[in-house]
Amino acid sequence: MSPNPAKSPENCIYVGGSWRPAHATARLDVINPATELLIGQVVDADAVDVDTAVRAARDALKSTAWEHTTAQDRARMLHALASELTARASVMARTITCENGSPIAETSGAAPHAADFLRYTATLADSLDADVRRFPAGGATTSVRRVPAGVAALIAPWNFPLTLVMAKLAPALLAGCTVVVKPAPETPFHLAVLVEAIEAAHLPPGVVNVVTGGAGTGQLLVAHPNVDKIAFTGSTEAGRAIARECGALLRPVTLELGGKSAAVVLHDADLDVFAAQLIRSCLRNTGQTCYAATRILAPRSSYSDVLDIVIETVRSAPLGDPFDPTTVFGPLVSARQRDRVEKYIRLGTAEGARITTGGNRPSHLDIGYYVEPTVFADVDRGMRIAREEIFGPVLTVLAYSDEDEAISIANDSHYGLGGVVFSADDHRAAHFSQRLETGSVGINFFGSNQAAPFGGWKQSGLGVELGPEGLSAYVKYQSLHRRTSPVEEMEPYLSDQGPAS
Ligand code: NAD
C-alpha cells in the first residue's frame, strides 16, 4: 500500500515531524474488504509509542514555532493544508476505498470535504481573540482569553475516516492545540496521505502526531497523564468506557457515538422526493453511517406504497465493486461487521419481521464482505432490529396511525443522533421536527452543515463537533480582571455584591 514501509504506519509511528520506528513489535492486518486480500500491516502501538507521541505533542505545544502563532497564523496553515489535501484527493479516495470498501463515489468527496471544513474553520480565527467585558456594576473590566486546551487525543472510527479526523483536527489546530491522532485499525493508511499533506503545508513538527493500533492503543491515549482533552467518535459502548476514564481523571471529552435515527414519512410527503433521498438519508455508505435513518416510519394508510418505494429503490441501486463509480452499495468493512449484520438479519426473522428484499449474501459475488441491502416490513418498535444499531444495509419499516404515535415511536430510543422528516409542507415538517429528541433533523433530506453543531442527544454522545460550538471544545477560558476605577470606589461592590464563589 505504502511506497516506502520505512516511512509509513507499517513499522513506524509519526512523531515530532517524521516517521520513526515503533517500539511495539505487534502488527495488525489491514484487509481490503472487497477482495479479502491483505493490504498490509500496521503498528499496534504500545505504551512506549503512545508516550513518545504524547511527549512530542507536549513539546510542540511549547515550541516557539507553535506557541507564539496567532489564530490568524494558524488559519493560514489550515488554508495551506486544505490546498495540499485537495491536491491529494484522488489518492486519498483510492486509499480509503481500499481500506474500508466505501464506494469511490463516496470517498472522492473525502478530501474536498475535509478541505472545505478546514477553510470554514479558518474563518473562525477572530472568534478566538480575547474580548473585553465590563463588570456590570462598573469600575473594572474582564478580558476573556481563549487558551488552547493543550494536547488533544483524537480517536476516529473507520466509516468516514478522514472526515471524522478532520472534524476534530481543524478546530484543535485553530485553537492552538497539538494532537495525537489514532485512526481505526481498519483504516490507518489514509493517514499517511494526510501526513504528506501536513508536511507539504509546513505545519511545525510535533503539532500533529499519529499512532496506529486497536482499542488498547486508544485506551492508553485516553488515560495518558499528559493528555488534556479527548475527542472520540465511535460506538456507544467504547464511548461509555472512555467517559468513565475521563470522569475519573476529570478530563474534558467530546463523544460522537452511535445512532438509530428515524425517517418519518408524513401523510402529505412527496414520495418522489422520499425515493430520491432514501439512500443518502437511510443507507449512505452501505448503511455504515452513524446518523442513517434506518427506522422508516410510514403512515398506516399508505404503508404499502411507502414500502414498495423502499424495496424498489434499494433493489435498483448497484451493488458491487467499490471502485466502480456507479456503485452505491459496497462491501461491509470487515468479516466481523458482516457477521454482525447477518446476525441481526436472522434475529429480525426470528422476531417475526418479514424480509421483503435482500437477506442474503449476493449470489454473484463470492469474494468480499457483501450483504444484500435488506428491508424488513411488519416491524414492531419493541423488536431489537428496530432498537439496536445494526450499522449495515438493513432497513426497518414501521407503521404509525397519527403524528403523536409517530413522535412516540421515533423518540422511543436510547439514541438521539439524527432524523429526517418528509412532508410537502415545510412549516408542518419543522413543527414536527422540533418534537424529535435528536441533535439534528433534516427536512426532505439529511446533510450535516460544517457551520452548525453536530452531536447526539441521549446515548448518541456528549458535546458537539463542527461550527463555532465545536471549536469551543478545544479552548480553556481565562478571565483576566482589571480595575478601571480606584479600588476604594469599587469596595462596596467587591465586599457586598460580588458574585459568590
Ligand atoms: P469503535 O467504538 O469500535 O472504535 C472507534 C475507535 O475507537 C477506533 O479507533 C478504536 O480502535 C477505538 N477504541 C475502541 N474502544 C476504545 C476504548 N475503550 N478506548 C479508546 N479507544 C477505543 O467504533 P467503530 O466500529 O470503529 O465505528 C462504528 C461506530 O462509530 C458506530 O457505532 C457508529 O454509529 C459510530 N459513529 C458515530 C459517529 C457520530 O458522529 N456520532 C460517526 C461515525 C461513526
Coordinates of C-alpha atoms and ligand atoms in Angstrom, one line a residue:
M1 CA 0.0 0.0 0.0
S2 CA 2.6 2.5 1.0
P3 CA 5.5 3.1 -1.4
N4 CA 8.0 3.1 1.4
P5 CA 7.3 1.0 4.5
A6 CA 10.1 2.7 6.4
K7 CA 8.0 5.9 6.2
S8 CA 4.6 4.6 7.0
P9 CA 2.5 3.1 9.8
E10 CA 3.6 -0.4 8.7
N11 CA 6.6 -0.1 11.0
C12 CA 6.5 3.5 12.3
I13 CA 4.7 6.0 14.3
Y14 CA 4.6 9.6 13.2
V15 CA 6.1 11.8 15.9
G16 CA 7.8 15.1 16.0
G17 CA 7.5 15.6 12.3
S18 CA 8.8 12.3 11.0
W19 CA 8.0 8.6 10.8
R20 CA 10.1 6.8 13.4
P21 CA 10.4 3.1 14.1
A22 CA 7.8 2.0 16.6
H23 CA 8.7 0.4 19.9
A24 CA 5.9 -2.1 19.6
T25 CA 6.6 -5.3 17.7
A26 CA 2.9 -6.3 17.3
R27 CA 1.3 -5.6 14.0
L28 CA -2.4 -5.6 12.9
D29 CA -3.5 -6.9 9.5
V30 CA -5.4 -4.5 7.2
I31 CA -7.7 -6.3 4.8
N32 CA -9.3 -4.9 1.7
P33 CA -13.0 -5.8 2.3
A34 CA -13.9 -6.1 -1.4
T35 CA -11.1 -8.6 -2.2
E36 CA -10.4 -10.1 1.3
L37 CA -6.7 -9.7 0.5
L38 CA -4.2 -8.3 2.9
I39 CA -3.3 -4.7 2.1
G40 CA -0.6 -4.5 4.7
Q41 CA 0.1 -4.5 8.4
V42 CA 0.3 -1.6 10.8
V43 CA 1.9 -1.0 14.2
D44 CA -0.3 -1.9 17.1
A45 CA 1.2 0.9 19.2
D46 CA 2.1 0.2 22.8
A47 CA 2.5 2.3 25.9
V48 CA 6.0 3.5 24.9
D49 CA 4.8 4.5 21.5
V50 CA 1.9 6.4 22.9
D51 CA 4.1 8.1 25.5
T52 CA 6.6 9.1 22.7
A53 CA 3.8 10.6 20.7
V54 CA 2.2 12.5 23.6
R55 CA 5.6 13.9 24.6
A56 CA 6.2 15.1 21.1
A57 CA 2.8 16.8 21.1
R58 CA 3.6 18.3 24.6
D59 CA 7.0 19.6 23.4
A60 CA 5.4 21.1 20.3
L61 CA 2.8 22.9 22.4
K62 CA 5.5 25.0 24.0
S63 CA 7.7 25.3 20.9
T64 CA 8.3 28.8 19.6
A65 CA 7.1 27.7 16.2
W66 CA 3.6 27.0 17.6
E67 CA 3.1 28.7 20.9
H68 CA 3.7 32.1 19.5
T69 CA 1.4 31.7 16.5
T70 CA -1.8 33.7 16.5
A71 CA -5.1 32.2 15.5
Q72 CA -4.8 34.1 12.2
D73 CA -1.4 32.5 11.6
R74 CA -2.9 29.1 12.2
A75 CA -5.9 29.9 10.0
R76 CA -3.3 30.4 7.1
M77 CA -1.9 27.0 7.9
L78 CA -5.4 25.5 7.7
H79 CA -5.7 27.0 4.2
A80 CA -2.3 25.6 3.2
L81 CA -3.4 22.2 4.4
A82 CA -6.7 22.4 2.6
S83 CA -4.8 23.1 -0.7
E84 CA -2.4 20.2 -0.1
L85 CA -5.3 17.8 0.7
T86 CA -7.2 18.9 -2.4
A87 CA -4.1 18.0 -4.5
R88 CA -4.2 14.5 -3.0
A89 CA -8.0 13.9 -3.4
S90 CA -7.6 11.1 -5.8
V91 CA -5.0 9.1 -3.8
M92 CA -7.0 9.7 -0.6
A93 CA -10.2 8.4 -2.2
R94 CA -8.5 5.3 -3.5
T95 CA -6.7 4.6 -0.2
I96 CA -9.9 4.9 1.8
T97 CA -11.9 2.7 -0.6
C98 CA -9.2 0.1 -0.4
E99 CA -9.3 0.1 3.4
N100 CA -13.0 0.3 4.2
G101 CA -14.8 -0.6 0.9
S102 CA -16.7 2.7 0.8
P103 CA -17.8 3.3 -2.8
I104 CA -15.4 5.6 -4.7
A105 CA -18.3 7.9 -5.4
E106 CA -18.4 8.5 -1.6
T107 CA -14.6 8.6 -0.9
S108 CA -14.0 11.0 -3.9
G109 CA -15.6 13.7 -1.7
A110 CA -13.5 12.9 1.4
A111 CA -10.5 15.2 0.7
P112 CA -12.5 18.1 -0.9
H113 CA -15.0 17.9 2.0
A114 CA -12.1 18.0 4.6
A115 CA -10.6 20.9 2.7
D116 CA -13.9 22.8 2.8
F117 CA -14.1 22.2 6.5
L118 CA -10.5 23.5 7.1
R119 CA -11.3 26.6 5.1
Y120 CA -14.6 27.1 7.1
T121 CA -12.8 26.6 10.4
A122 CA -10.2 29.2 9.4
T123 CA -13.0 31.8 9.2
L124 CA -13.5 31.4 13.0
A125 CA -10.0 32.6 13.8
D126 CA -11.1 36.1 15.0
S127 CA -13.5 34.4 17.5
L128 CA -10.5 33.2 19.4
D129 CA -9.3 36.7 20.2
A130 CA -9.9 37.9 23.8
D131 CA -13.0 40.0 24.3
V132 CA -13.4 42.6 26.9
R133 CA -16.5 42.7 29.2
R134 CA -17.4 45.4 31.7
F135 CA -18.2 44.5 35.3
P136 CA -22.0 45.1 35.5
A137 CA -21.5 47.3 38.5
G138 CA -18.7 49.3 36.7
G139 CA -15.2 50.0 38.0
A140 CA -13.5 47.1 36.3
T141 CA -13.3 45.1 33.1
T142 CA -12.6 41.5 32.3
S143 CA -10.6 40.2 29.3
V144 CA -11.9 36.8 28.4
R145 CA -9.0 34.8 26.9
R146 CA -9.3 31.6 24.9
V147 CA -6.3 29.4 25.7
P148 CA -5.6 26.2 23.8
A149 CA -6.9 23.2 25.7
G150 CA -3.5 21.6 25.4
V151 CA -2.6 18.2 23.9
A152 CA -5.7 16.6 22.4
A153 CA -6.1 12.9 21.6
L154 CA -8.2 12.4 18.5
I155 CA -9.7 8.9 18.2
A156 CA -11.6 8.0 15.0
P157 CA -13.7 5.2 13.5
W158 CA -13.4 3.6 10.1
N159 CA -16.6 4.6 8.4
F160 CA -15.8 8.2 7.3
P161 CA -12.2 8.1 8.5
L162 CA -10.8 11.4 7.1
T163 CA -14.0 13.4 7.7
L164 CA -14.1 12.3 11.4
V165 CA -10.5 13.1 12.0
M166 CA -10.9 16.5 10.3
A167 CA -13.9 17.3 12.4
K168 CA -11.5 17.2 15.4
L169 CA -8.2 18.2 13.8
A170 CA -9.2 21.5 12.2
P171 CA -10.7 23.1 15.4
A172 CA -7.9 21.6 17.5
L173 CA -5.2 23.3 15.3
L174 CA -7.0 26.6 15.0
A175 CA -7.4 26.7 18.8
G176 CA -3.6 26.1 19.2
C177 CA -3.7 22.6 20.5
T178 CA -1.3 19.9 19.4
V179 CA -2.6 16.5 18.8
V180 CA -2.1 12.7 18.7
V181 CA -4.4 11.1 16.2
K182 CA -5.4 7.4 16.4
P183 CA -7.3 6.1 13.4
A184 CA -9.3 2.9 13.5
P185 CA -7.3 -0.2 12.9
E186 CA -9.2 -0.9 9.7
T187 CA -8.3 2.5 8.2
P188 CA -4.7 3.5 9.1
F189 CA -3.1 4.1 5.7
H190 CA -5.1 7.2 4.6
L191 CA -3.5 9.0 7.5
A192 CA -0.1 8.6 5.7
V193 CA -1.7 10.7 2.9
L194 CA -2.8 13.2 5.4
V195 CA 0.7 13.3 6.9
E196 CA 2.1 14.0 3.5
A197 CA -0.3 16.9 3.1
I198 CA 0.6 18.2 6.6
E199 CA 4.3 18.1 5.8
A200 CA 3.7 19.9 2.5
A201 CA 1.7 22.6 4.3
H202 CA 4.7 23.2 6.6
L203 CA 2.9 22.6 9.9
P204 CA 5.6 22.7 12.6
P205 CA 6.9 19.3 13.6
G206 CA 5.2 17.7 16.5
V207 CA 1.9 19.6 16.1
V208 CA 0.3 16.5 14.6
N209 CA 1.4 13.0 15.7
V210 CA -0.1 9.7 14.6
V211 CA -0.2 6.3 16.4
T212 CA -1.9 3.3 14.9
G213 CA -3.4 0.4 16.8
G214 CA -6.6 -1.0 18.2
A215 CA -8.8 -0.3 21.3
G216 CA -5.8 -0.9 23.6
T217 CA -3.8 1.9 22.0
G218 CA -6.9 4.2 22.3
Q219 CA -7.2 3.3 26.0
L220 CA -3.5 4.2 26.6
L221 CA -4.1 7.6 24.9
V222 CA -7.2 8.3 26.9
A223 CA -5.5 7.5 30.2
H224 CA -2.2 9.2 29.5
P225 CA -1.3 11.7 32.2
N226 CA -0.1 14.3 29.7
V227 CA -3.2 14.4 27.5
D228 CA -5.5 17.3 28.2
K229 CA -8.6 16.7 26.0
I230 CA -10.2 13.6 24.3
A231 CA -12.3 13.7 21.2
F232 CA -13.8 10.4 20.2
T233 CA -16.1 9.1 17.5
G234 CA -17.2 5.5 17.7
S235 CA -19.6 3.1 19.3
T236 CA -21.6 4.0 22.4
E237 CA -20.1 1.0 24.2
A238 CA -16.5 2.4 23.7
G239 CA -17.7 5.9 24.4
R240 CA -19.1 4.8 27.7
A241 CA -15.8 3.3 28.7
I242 CA -13.9 6.4 27.7
A243 CA -16.4 8.6 29.6
R244 CA -15.8 6.5 32.7
E245 CA -12.0 7.0 32.4
C246 CA -12.3 10.7 31.7
G247 CA -14.7 11.1 34.6
A248 CA -12.1 9.6 37.0
L249 CA -9.4 11.8 35.5
L250 CA -11.7 14.9 35.2
R251 CA -10.5 15.2 31.7
P252 CA -12.7 17.1 29.1
V253 CA -14.1 14.7 26.5
T254 CA -16.3 15.0 23.4
L255 CA -18.1 11.9 22.4
E256 CA -19.8 11.3 19.0
L257 CA -21.5 7.9 19.3
G258 CA -24.0 5.5 17.7
G259 CA -27.5 6.1 16.4
K260 CA -30.7 4.6 15.3
S261 CA -32.4 7.5 13.6
A262 CA -35.9 7.6 12.2
A263 CA -37.1 8.8 8.8
V264 CA -40.7 9.9 9.3
V265 CA -42.8 10.0 6.1
L266 CA -45.7 12.3 7.0
H267 CA -49.2 11.8 5.3
D268 CA -48.6 14.6 2.8
A269 CA -45.0 13.6 1.8
D270 CA -44.0 13.8 -1.8
L271 CA -43.0 10.2 -2.3
D272 CA -40.8 11.0 -5.3
V273 CA -38.7 13.2 -3.0
F274 CA -38.6 10.4 -0.4
A275 CA -37.4 7.9 -3.1
A276 CA -34.7 10.3 -4.3
Q277 CA -33.3 10.9 -0.8
L278 CA -33.8 7.4 0.6
I279 CA -30.3 6.0 0.1
R280 CA -28.4 9.1 1.2
S281 CA -30.6 9.6 4.3
C282 CA -31.1 6.0 5.3
L283 CA -28.4 3.8 3.8
R284 CA -25.5 6.1 3.0
N285 CA -22.1 4.2 2.8
T286 CA -23.8 0.8 2.7
G287 CA -25.7 1.7 5.9
Q288 CA -22.4 2.3 7.8
T289 CA -23.3 5.8 8.7
C290 CA -24.0 7.0 12.3
Y291 CA -26.9 9.2 11.5
A292 CA -28.5 6.8 8.9
A293 CA -32.3 6.8 9.4
T294 CA -32.7 3.1 9.4
R295 CA -36.2 3.2 11.0
I296 CA -38.6 4.3 8.4
L297 CA -42.0 5.4 9.9
A298 CA -44.8 5.2 7.4
P299 CA -48.5 6.2 7.8
R300 CA -50.6 3.1 8.2
S301 CA -52.9 4.3 5.4
S302 CA -50.0 4.4 2.9
Y303 CA -47.7 1.8 4.4
S304 CA -47.7 -0.5 1.4
D305 CA -47.0 2.5 -1.0
V306 CA -44.0 3.6 1.1
L307 CA -42.8 0.0 1.5
D308 CA -42.9 -0.6 -2.3
I309 CA -40.8 2.6 -2.9
V310 CA -38.3 1.5 -0.3
I311 CA -38.0 -2.0 -1.9
E312 CA -37.8 -0.7 -5.4
T313 CA -35.2 2.0 -4.6
V314 CA -33.0 -0.4 -2.7
R315 CA -33.2 -3.1 -5.3
S316 CA -32.3 -0.9 -8.2
A317 CA -29.2 0.6 -6.5
P318 CA -26.0 -1.0 -7.9
L319 CA -24.1 -3.3 -5.5
G320 CA -20.5 -4.5 -6.2
D321 CA -17.0 -3.3 -6.8
P322 CA -16.5 -0.1 -4.7
F323 CA -14.0 1.2 -7.3
D324 CA -16.8 1.3 -9.9
P325 CA -18.0 4.9 -9.9
T326 CA -21.7 3.8 -10.3
T327 CA -21.6 1.5 -7.2
V328 CA -23.9 2.5 -4.4
F329 CA -23.5 -0.4 -2.1
G330 CA -20.0 -1.8 -1.5
P331 CA -18.9 -4.5 0.9
L332 CA -19.1 -4.1 4.7
V333 CA -15.8 -3.1 6.3
S334 CA -14.9 -6.4 7.7
A335 CA -15.9 -10.1 8.2
R336 CA -16.8 -9.1 11.8
Q337 CA -19.1 -6.4 10.6
R338 CA -20.7 -8.7 8.1
D339 CA -21.3 -11.3 10.9
R340 CA -22.9 -8.7 13.0
V341 CA -25.3 -7.6 10.2
E342 CA -26.1 -11.2 9.3
K343 CA -26.9 -11.9 13.0
Y344 CA -29.4 -9.1 13.0
I345 CA -31.0 -10.3 9.8
R346 CA -31.5 -13.7 11.4
L347 CA -32.7 -12.0 14.6
G348 CA -35.3 -9.9 12.7
T349 CA -36.8 -13.0 11.1
A350 CA -36.9 -14.8 14.5
E351 CA -38.6 -11.7 16.0
G352 CA -41.4 -12.0 13.4
A353 CA -40.5 -9.3 11.0
R354 CA -40.8 -10.0 7.2
I355 CA -37.9 -9.7 4.8
T356 CA -39.2 -8.1 1.6
T357 CA -35.9 -7.9 -0.2
G358 CA -32.3 -9.0 0.5
G359 CA -31.4 -11.1 3.5
N360 CA -28.5 -13.0 1.9
R361 CA -25.1 -12.6 0.5
P362 CA -25.3 -11.6 -3.2
S363 CA -25.1 -14.7 -5.3
H364 CA -22.9 -13.1 -8.0
L365 CA -20.1 -12.1 -5.5
D366 CA -18.4 -14.9 -3.7
I367 CA -15.4 -12.7 -2.6
G368 CA -15.8 -9.7 -0.4
Y369 CA -17.8 -8.9 2.7
Y370 CA -21.0 -8.2 0.9
V371 CA -24.6 -8.4 2.2
E372 CA -27.6 -7.6 0.1
P373 CA -29.5 -4.5 1.2
T374 CA -32.3 -5.8 3.3
V375 CA -35.7 -4.3 4.0
F376 CA -37.8 -5.6 6.9
A377 CA -41.6 -5.0 6.9
D378 CA -44.1 -5.6 9.7
V379 CA -41.6 -4.3 12.2
D380 CA -42.7 -3.5 15.8
R381 CA -41.0 -0.8 17.8
G382 CA -40.1 -3.3 20.5
M383 CA -38.1 -5.6 18.2
R384 CA -34.3 -5.4 18.6
I385 CA -33.9 -4.8 14.9
A386 CA -35.9 -1.6 15.5
R387 CA -34.0 -0.6 18.6
E388 CA -30.3 -1.5 18.2
E389 CA -27.7 0.0 15.8
I390 CA -27.0 -2.6 13.1
F391 CA -24.6 -0.4 11.1
G392 CA -25.2 -2.1 7.8
P393 CA -27.6 -2.1 4.9
V394 CA -30.7 -3.1 6.8
L395 CA -33.9 -1.0 6.9
T396 CA -36.9 -1.5 9.2
V397 CA -40.3 -0.1 8.1
L398 CA -42.8 0.6 10.9
A399 CA -46.4 1.8 10.7
Y400 CA -48.0 4.7 12.6
S401 CA -51.5 5.9 12.9
D402 CA -51.2 9.6 13.7
E403 CA -48.4 12.1 14.2
D404 CA -48.5 11.7 18.0
E405 CA -47.8 8.0 17.6
A406 CA -45.1 8.7 15.0
I407 CA -43.4 11.0 17.6
S408 CA -43.7 8.4 20.3
I409 CA -42.1 5.7 18.1
A410 CA -39.4 8.0 16.8
N411 CA -38.4 9.1 20.3
D412 CA -38.7 5.6 21.8
S413 CA -34.9 5.1 21.5
H414 CA -31.8 5.2 23.7
Y415 CA -30.2 7.1 20.8
G416 CA -30.8 10.7 19.6
L417 CA -28.4 11.5 16.8
G418 CA -30.3 12.3 13.5
G419 CA -33.6 12.1 11.8
V420 CA -35.4 13.1 8.6
V421 CA -39.0 14.3 8.1
F422 CA -40.6 14.0 4.7
S423 CA -43.5 16.4 4.1
A424 CA -44.7 18.7 1.4
D425 CA -45.4 21.3 4.0
D426 CA -42.2 22.9 5.3
H427 CA -44.0 24.6 8.3
R428 CA -45.6 21.3 9.4
A429 CA -42.4 19.4 9.0
A430 CA -40.5 22.0 11.0
H431 CA -43.1 21.8 13.8
F432 CA -42.9 18.0 13.8
S433 CA -39.1 18.1 13.7
Q434 CA -38.9 20.2 16.9
R435 CA -40.7 17.4 18.8
L436 CA -37.9 14.9 17.8
E437 CA -35.4 14.2 20.6
T438 CA -32.2 14.3 18.4
G439 CA -29.3 16.6 17.8
S440 CA -30.0 17.0 14.1
V441 CA -33.1 16.7 11.9
G442 CA -33.4 17.2 8.1
I443 CA -36.5 18.1 6.2
N444 CA -36.8 16.2 3.0
F445 CA -33.1 15.5 3.0
F446 CA -30.2 14.9 5.5
G447 CA -26.9 16.5 5.5
S448 CA -24.6 17.9 8.1
N449 CA -23.6 21.6 7.9
Q450 CA -20.0 22.3 8.8
A451 CA -21.0 25.6 10.2
A452 CA -23.6 24.1 12.6
P453 CA -23.2 21.9 15.7
F454 CA -23.4 18.2 15.1
G455 CA -23.9 15.9 18.1
G456 CA -26.1 13.3 19.7
W457 CA -28.6 13.5 22.5
K458 CA -29.1 10.7 25.0
Q459 CA -26.7 7.8 24.3
S460 CA -25.6 9.2 21.0
G461 CA -23.0 11.5 22.5
L462 CA -21.7 14.2 24.7
G463 CA -20.9 17.6 23.4
V464 CA -20.8 18.6 19.7
E465 CA -18.5 18.9 16.8
L466 CA -18.5 21.4 13.9
G467 CA -19.4 25.1 13.9
P468 CA -18.2 27.6 16.5
E469 CA -19.6 25.3 19.1
G470 CA -17.2 22.5 18.0
L471 CA -14.3 24.9 18.2
S472 CA -15.1 25.8 21.8
A473 CA -14.3 22.2 22.9
Y474 CA -10.6 22.9 22.2
V475 CA -10.2 26.0 24.4
K476 CA -9.9 26.8 28.0
Y477 CA -11.1 30.2 29.3
Q478 CA -9.1 32.6 31.4
S479 CA -10.9 35.7 32.8
L480 CA -8.4 38.5 33.4
H481 CA -9.9 41.2 35.6
R482 CA -8.6 44.8 35.5
R483 CA -9.6 47.8 37.6
T484 CA -10.7 50.9 35.8
S485 CA -11.6 52.9 38.9
P486 CA -9.6 53.4 42.1
V487 CA -10.1 50.3 44.4
E488 CA -11.9 52.3 47.1
E489 CA -14.7 53.2 44.7
M490 CA -15.1 49.5 43.9
E491 CA -15.1 48.5 47.5
P492 CA -18.8 48.3 48.1
Y493 CA -19.2 46.2 45.0
L494 CA -16.3 43.9 45.9
S495 CA -17.3 43.4 49.5
D496 CA -21.2 43.3 49.3
Q497 CA -22.4 42.5 45.9
G498 CA -19.6 40.5 44.2
P499 CA -20.6 37.2 42.9
A500 CA -20.2 34.4 45.4
S501 CA -17.5 31.9 44.6
Ligands
NAD1 P1 -15.4 1.6 17.9 O1 -16.0 2.2 19.1 O2 -15.2 0.1 17.9 O3 -14.0 2.2 17.6 C1 -13.8 3.6 17.3 C2 -12.4 4.0 17.6 O4 -12.1 3.9 19.0 C3 -11.3 3.1 17.0 O5 -10.2 3.8 16.6 C4 -11.0 2.1 18.1 O6 -9.7 1.5 18.0 C5 -11.1 3.0 19.3 N1 -11.5 2.4 20.6 C6 -12.3 1.3 20.7 N2 -12.5 1.1 22.1 C7 -11.8 2.1 22.7 C8 -11.6 2.4 24.1 N3 -12.2 1.7 25.1 N4 -10.8 3.4 24.4 C9 -10.2 4.2 23.4 N5 -10.3 3.9 22.1 C10 -11.1 2.9 21.8 O7 -16.3 2.0 16.6 P2 -16.2 1.6 15.1 O8 -16.7 0.2 14.9 O9 -14.8 2.0 14.6 O10 -17.2 2.6 14.4 C11 -18.5 2.4 14.3 C12 -19.3 3.2 15.4 O11 -19.0 4.6 15.3 C13 -20.8 3.1 15.2 O12 -21.4 2.9 16.5 C14 -21.2 4.5 14.7 O13 -22.5 4.9 15.0 C15 -20.2 5.3 15.4 N6 -20.0 6.6 14.7 C16 -20.6 7.7 15.2 C17 -20.5 9.0 14.6 C18 -21.0 10.2 15.1 O14 -20.7 11.3 14.7 N7 -21.9 10.2 16.1 C19 -19.9 9.0 13.3 C20 -19.4 7.8 12.8 C21 -19.4 6.6 13.5

